[in-house]
Short mmCIF file of C-alpha atoms and ligand atoms in Angstrom, two decimals:
data_model
loop_
_atom_site.label_atom_id
_atom_site.label_comp_id
_atom_site.label_asym_id
_atom_site.label_seq_id
_atom_site.Cartn_x
_atom_site.Cartn_y
_atom_site.Cartn_z
CA UNK A 1 93.92 112.74 68.83
CA UNK A 2 94.74 111.01 72.06
CA UNK A 3 96.61 107.77 72.66
CA UNK A 4 96.65 106.48 76.19
CA UNK A 5 98.45 103.66 77.95
CA UNK A 6 96.61 102.27 80.96
CA UNK A 7 99.19 100.76 83.23
CA UNK A 8 99.44 98.85 86.48
CA UNK A 9 100.07 95.45 88.02
CA UNK A 10 97.75 92.48 87.41
CA UNK A 11 94.52 93.10 89.30
CA UNK A 12 94.90 96.90 89.35
CA UNK A 13 91.68 97.29 87.36
CA UNK A 14 93.12 98.22 83.95
CA UNK A 15 90.54 96.31 81.91
CA UNK A 16 87.52 97.74 83.72
CA UNK A 17 88.79 101.31 83.56
CA UNK A 18 89.98 100.94 79.96
CA UNK A 19 86.47 99.91 78.91
CA UNK A 20 84.98 103.00 80.59
CA UNK A 21 87.55 105.40 79.15
CA UNK A 22 87.40 103.98 75.63
CA UNK A 23 83.65 104.59 75.64
CA UNK A 24 83.92 108.09 77.11
CA UNK A 25 86.56 109.29 74.63
CA UNK A 26 85.69 107.07 71.64
CA UNK A 27 89.04 105.35 71.65
CA UNK A 28 89.84 101.91 70.30
CA UNK A 29 90.52 99.66 73.27
CA UNK A 30 93.44 97.33 72.58
CA UNK A 31 93.98 94.77 75.32
CA UNK A 32 96.81 92.39 74.49
CA UNK A 33 95.54 89.99 77.19
CA UNK A 34 92.10 89.90 75.52
CA UNK A 35 93.58 89.53 72.04
CA UNK A 36 95.76 86.66 73.25
CA UNK A 37 92.82 84.94 74.98
CA UNK A 38 90.85 85.25 71.71
CA UNK A 39 93.76 83.70 69.80
CA UNK A 40 93.82 80.83 72.33
CA UNK A 41 90.05 80.32 72.03
CA UNK A 42 90.35 80.23 68.23
CA UNK A 43 93.25 77.78 68.41
CA UNK A 44 95.54 79.88 66.18
CA UNK A 45 99.29 79.33 66.01
CA UNK A 46 99.85 82.43 68.17
CA UNK A 47 97.29 81.10 70.64
CA UNK A 48 99.09 77.79 70.91
CA UNK A 49 102.38 79.51 71.70
CA UNK A 50 100.75 81.92 74.16
CA UNK A 51 98.65 79.51 76.18
CA UNK A 52 101.37 77.67 78.00
CA UNK A 53 103.26 80.91 78.76
CA UNK A 54 100.17 82.70 80.09
CA UNK A 55 99.25 79.71 82.25
CA UNK A 56 102.65 79.97 83.93
CA UNK A 57 102.18 83.70 84.54
CA UNK A 58 105.10 84.64 82.28
CA UNK A 59 105.15 87.16 79.43
CA UNK A 60 104.67 86.07 75.83
CA UNK A 61 107.57 87.10 73.54
CA UNK A 62 107.84 90.79 72.66
CA UNK A 63 107.89 90.16 68.89
CA UNK A 64 104.60 88.35 69.07
CA UNK A 65 102.67 91.04 70.97
CA UNK A 66 104.27 93.84 68.97
CA UNK A 67 103.01 92.14 65.78
CA UNK A 68 99.50 91.94 67.25
CA UNK A 69 99.56 95.67 68.01
CA UNK A 70 101.00 96.55 64.60
CA UNK A 71 98.17 94.61 62.99
CA UNK A 72 95.56 96.51 65.03
CA UNK A 73 97.10 99.90 64.15
CA UNK A 74 97.15 98.94 60.48
CA UNK A 75 93.52 97.89 60.61
CA UNK A 76 92.30 101.11 62.22
CA UNK A 77 93.82 103.98 60.24
CA UNK A 78 90.89 106.29 60.95
CA UNK A 79 90.81 105.77 64.71
CA UNK A 80 90.35 108.86 66.85
CA UNK A 81 92.83 107.38 69.25
CA UNK A 82 93.87 104.20 71.00
CA UNK A 83 93.77 102.98 74.55
CA UNK A 84 96.52 100.45 75.14
CA UNK A 85 95.70 98.05 77.97
CA UNK A 86 98.33 95.53 79.12
CA UNK A 87 100.77 96.86 76.52
CA UNK A 88 103.57 97.86 76.66
CA UNK A 89 104.80 95.51 79.39
CA UNK A 90 108.56 95.59 78.74
CA UNK A 91 111.05 98.25 77.64
CA UNK A 92 111.40 96.79 74.11
CA UNK A 93 107.60 96.89 73.80
CA UNK A 94 107.54 100.56 74.90
CA UNK A 95 110.22 101.45 72.34
CA UNK A 96 108.38 99.51 69.63
CA UNK A 97 105.14 101.32 70.45
CA UNK A 98 106.86 104.71 70.14
CA UNK A 99 108.28 103.72 66.76
CA UNK A 100 105.00 102.34 65.49
CA UNK A 101 103.12 105.47 66.54
CA UNK A 102 105.69 107.73 64.84
CA UNK A 103 104.99 105.81 61.66
CA UNK A 104 101.31 106.76 61.97
CA UNK A 105 102.08 110.37 63.01
CA UNK A 106 100.92 109.71 66.54
CA UNK A 107 102.48 109.53 69.99
CA UNK A 108 101.60 108.36 73.47
CA UNK A 109 99.73 111.21 75.20
CA UNK A 110 100.02 109.80 78.71
CA UNK A 111 100.65 106.66 80.72
CA UNK A 112 97.93 106.34 83.34
CA UNK A 113 99.28 104.21 86.15
CA UNK A 114 96.83 102.61 88.58
CA UNK A 115 98.57 102.10 91.91
CA UNK A 116 97.35 99.32 94.21
CA UNK A 117 99.22 97.52 96.99
CA UNK A 118 100.27 93.90 96.60
CA UNK A 119 97.98 92.51 99.33
CA UNK A 120 94.98 94.11 97.67
CA UNK A 121 96.04 92.78 94.24
CA UNK A 122 96.31 89.23 95.55
CA UNK A 123 92.90 89.44 97.18
CA UNK A 124 91.27 90.83 94.02
CA UNK A 125 92.86 88.25 91.70
CA UNK A 126 92.02 85.30 93.93
CA UNK A 127 88.48 86.59 94.09
CA UNK A 128 88.35 87.11 90.29
CA UNK A 129 89.63 83.56 89.83
CA UNK A 130 86.38 82.25 91.27
CA UNK A 131 84.35 83.78 88.48
CA UNK A 132 86.56 84.83 85.53
CA UNK A 133 87.28 81.34 84.27
CA UNK A 134 90.81 82.56 83.50
CA UNK A 135 93.33 79.79 84.05
CA UNK A 136 95.99 82.32 85.14
CA UNK A 137 93.70 83.60 87.93
CA UNK A 138 93.04 80.14 89.33
CA UNK A 139 96.28 79.46 91.14
CA UNK A 140 97.95 81.51 93.89
CA UNK A 141 101.52 80.77 92.85
CA UNK A 142 100.77 81.79 89.23
CA UNK A 143 99.23 85.04 90.52
CA UNK A 144 102.29 85.71 92.67
CA UNK A 145 104.54 85.03 89.70
CA UNK A 146 102.61 87.53 87.57
CA UNK A 147 103.11 90.19 90.23
CA UNK A 148 106.82 89.30 90.42
CA UNK A 149 107.16 89.51 86.62
CA UNK A 150 105.39 92.86 86.76
CA UNK A 151 107.86 94.17 89.36
CA UNK A 152 110.88 92.99 87.39
CA UNK A 153 109.97 93.63 83.78
CA UNK A 154 107.05 96.04 83.67
CA UNK A 155 107.52 98.45 86.57
CA UNK A 156 110.68 99.93 84.94
CA UNK A 157 108.37 101.49 82.34
CA UNK A 158 107.39 104.02 85.02
CA UNK A 159 110.76 105.67 84.68
CA UNK A 160 110.64 105.36 80.86
CA UNK A 161 107.44 107.45 80.72
CA UNK A 162 108.35 109.65 83.64
CA UNK A 163 111.49 110.87 81.85
CA UNK A 164 109.32 112.28 79.05
CA UNK A 165 106.76 113.74 81.47
CA UNK A 166 104.01 111.26 80.53
CA UNK A 167 103.70 109.26 83.74
CA UNK A 168 100.45 109.97 85.61
CA UNK A 169 99.89 108.25 88.94
CA UNK A 170 96.35 107.36 90.01
CA UNK A 171 95.21 105.89 93.30
CA UNK A 172 93.60 102.58 92.25
CA UNK A 173 91.70 102.06 95.50
CA UNK A 174 88.06 103.14 95.54
CA UNK A 175 84.87 102.41 93.66
CA UNK A 176 85.04 101.84 89.88
CA UNK A 177 83.28 105.19 89.36
CA UNK A 178 85.64 107.08 91.68
CA UNK A 179 88.65 105.74 89.83
CA UNK A 180 87.11 106.51 86.42
CA UNK A 181 86.53 110.08 87.63
CA UNK A 182 90.17 110.38 88.75
CA UNK A 183 91.36 109.15 85.37
CA UNK A 184 89.06 111.51 83.49
CA UNK A 185 90.25 114.48 85.55
CA UNK A 186 93.81 113.71 84.47
CA UNK A 187 92.89 113.20 80.81
CA UNK A 188 90.99 116.50 80.74
CA UNK A 189 94.03 118.41 81.86
CA UNK A 190 96.55 116.81 79.48
CA UNK A 191 98.36 119.55 77.56
CA UNK A 192 96.77 120.11 74.15
CA UNK A 193 100.01 119.56 72.31
CA UNK A 194 100.20 116.04 73.74
CA UNK A 195 96.52 115.33 73.09
CA UNK A 196 96.66 116.56 69.52
CA UNK A 197 99.45 114.26 68.32
P1 ADP B 1 96.53 91.03 83.92
O1 ADP B 1 97.07 92.41 83.73
O2 ADP B 1 95.41 90.94 84.90
O3 ADP B 1 97.60 90.01 84.20
P2 ADP B 1 96.13 90.68 81.02
O4 ADP B 1 94.86 90.23 80.39
O5 ADP B 1 96.62 92.05 80.69
O6 ADP B 1 95.86 90.52 82.58
O7 ADP B 1 97.30 89.64 80.68
C1 ADP B 1 97.18 88.26 80.87
C2 ADP B 1 98.46 87.55 80.43
O8 ADP B 1 98.63 87.71 79.01
C3 ADP B 1 99.77 88.08 81.03
O9 ADP B 1 100.07 87.50 82.29
C4 ADP B 1 100.78 87.67 79.96
O10 ADP B 1 101.12 86.30 80.05
C5 ADP B 1 100.01 87.85 78.67
N1 ADP B 1 100.22 89.21 78.10
C6 ADP B 1 99.28 90.18 77.97
N2 ADP B 1 99.81 91.30 77.44
C7 ADP B 1 101.13 91.03 77.25
C8 ADP B 1 102.22 91.79 76.75
N3 ADP B 1 102.08 93.07 76.36
N4 ADP B 1 103.44 91.20 76.68
C9 ADP B 1 103.62 89.92 77.06
N5 ADP B 1 102.63 89.14 77.55
C10 ADP B 1 101.39 89.69 77.65
#
């Protein structure tokens, strides 16, 4: 059993790589960004709360995303493993994930961190904004705010996972296939005791 966190700033390519890895290792791909966008599209109460926050480039409250993840774990008791994409994004979320996984007899096997420089992130997100239809990709100051929020609230998770030897750094520059290959090479050499939990 393997439970992976794909990590990195907005525009690092988490979603694309998560899709490839989930397929390759038969993992359930849980993207909190996607789940929230679905909630918004369906006009649920959660969606209504989330929309305005996402459009500003801020983070939705921890309790809310933790509940979404809990729900997904509850609904997939037979999963071979999970691939968390865009979660955790704060220290309380990381602690909540550890606690939730303990409850299910699981643990995070590794945090795969895609590293891309800020200039490149900005260029990618502005470019994506032309086609994604995502309101939070459409405006340069919102994009810059998301990167700022990442630096302040999310980047500290690197030391959280590094302390327990689970932080894996991946160069996020290259073709999609090259980066998938780098990620797979790391997954293949994860110690069995971490993979089997
Ligand atoms: P990206 O990583 O490109 O910003 P995501 O789809 O992961 O895209 O997230 C889009 C937005 O959804 C975030 O800017 C944030 O507002 C919200 N969001 C997603 N996941 C979380 C989370 N774990 N905690 C708080 N907010 C989140």
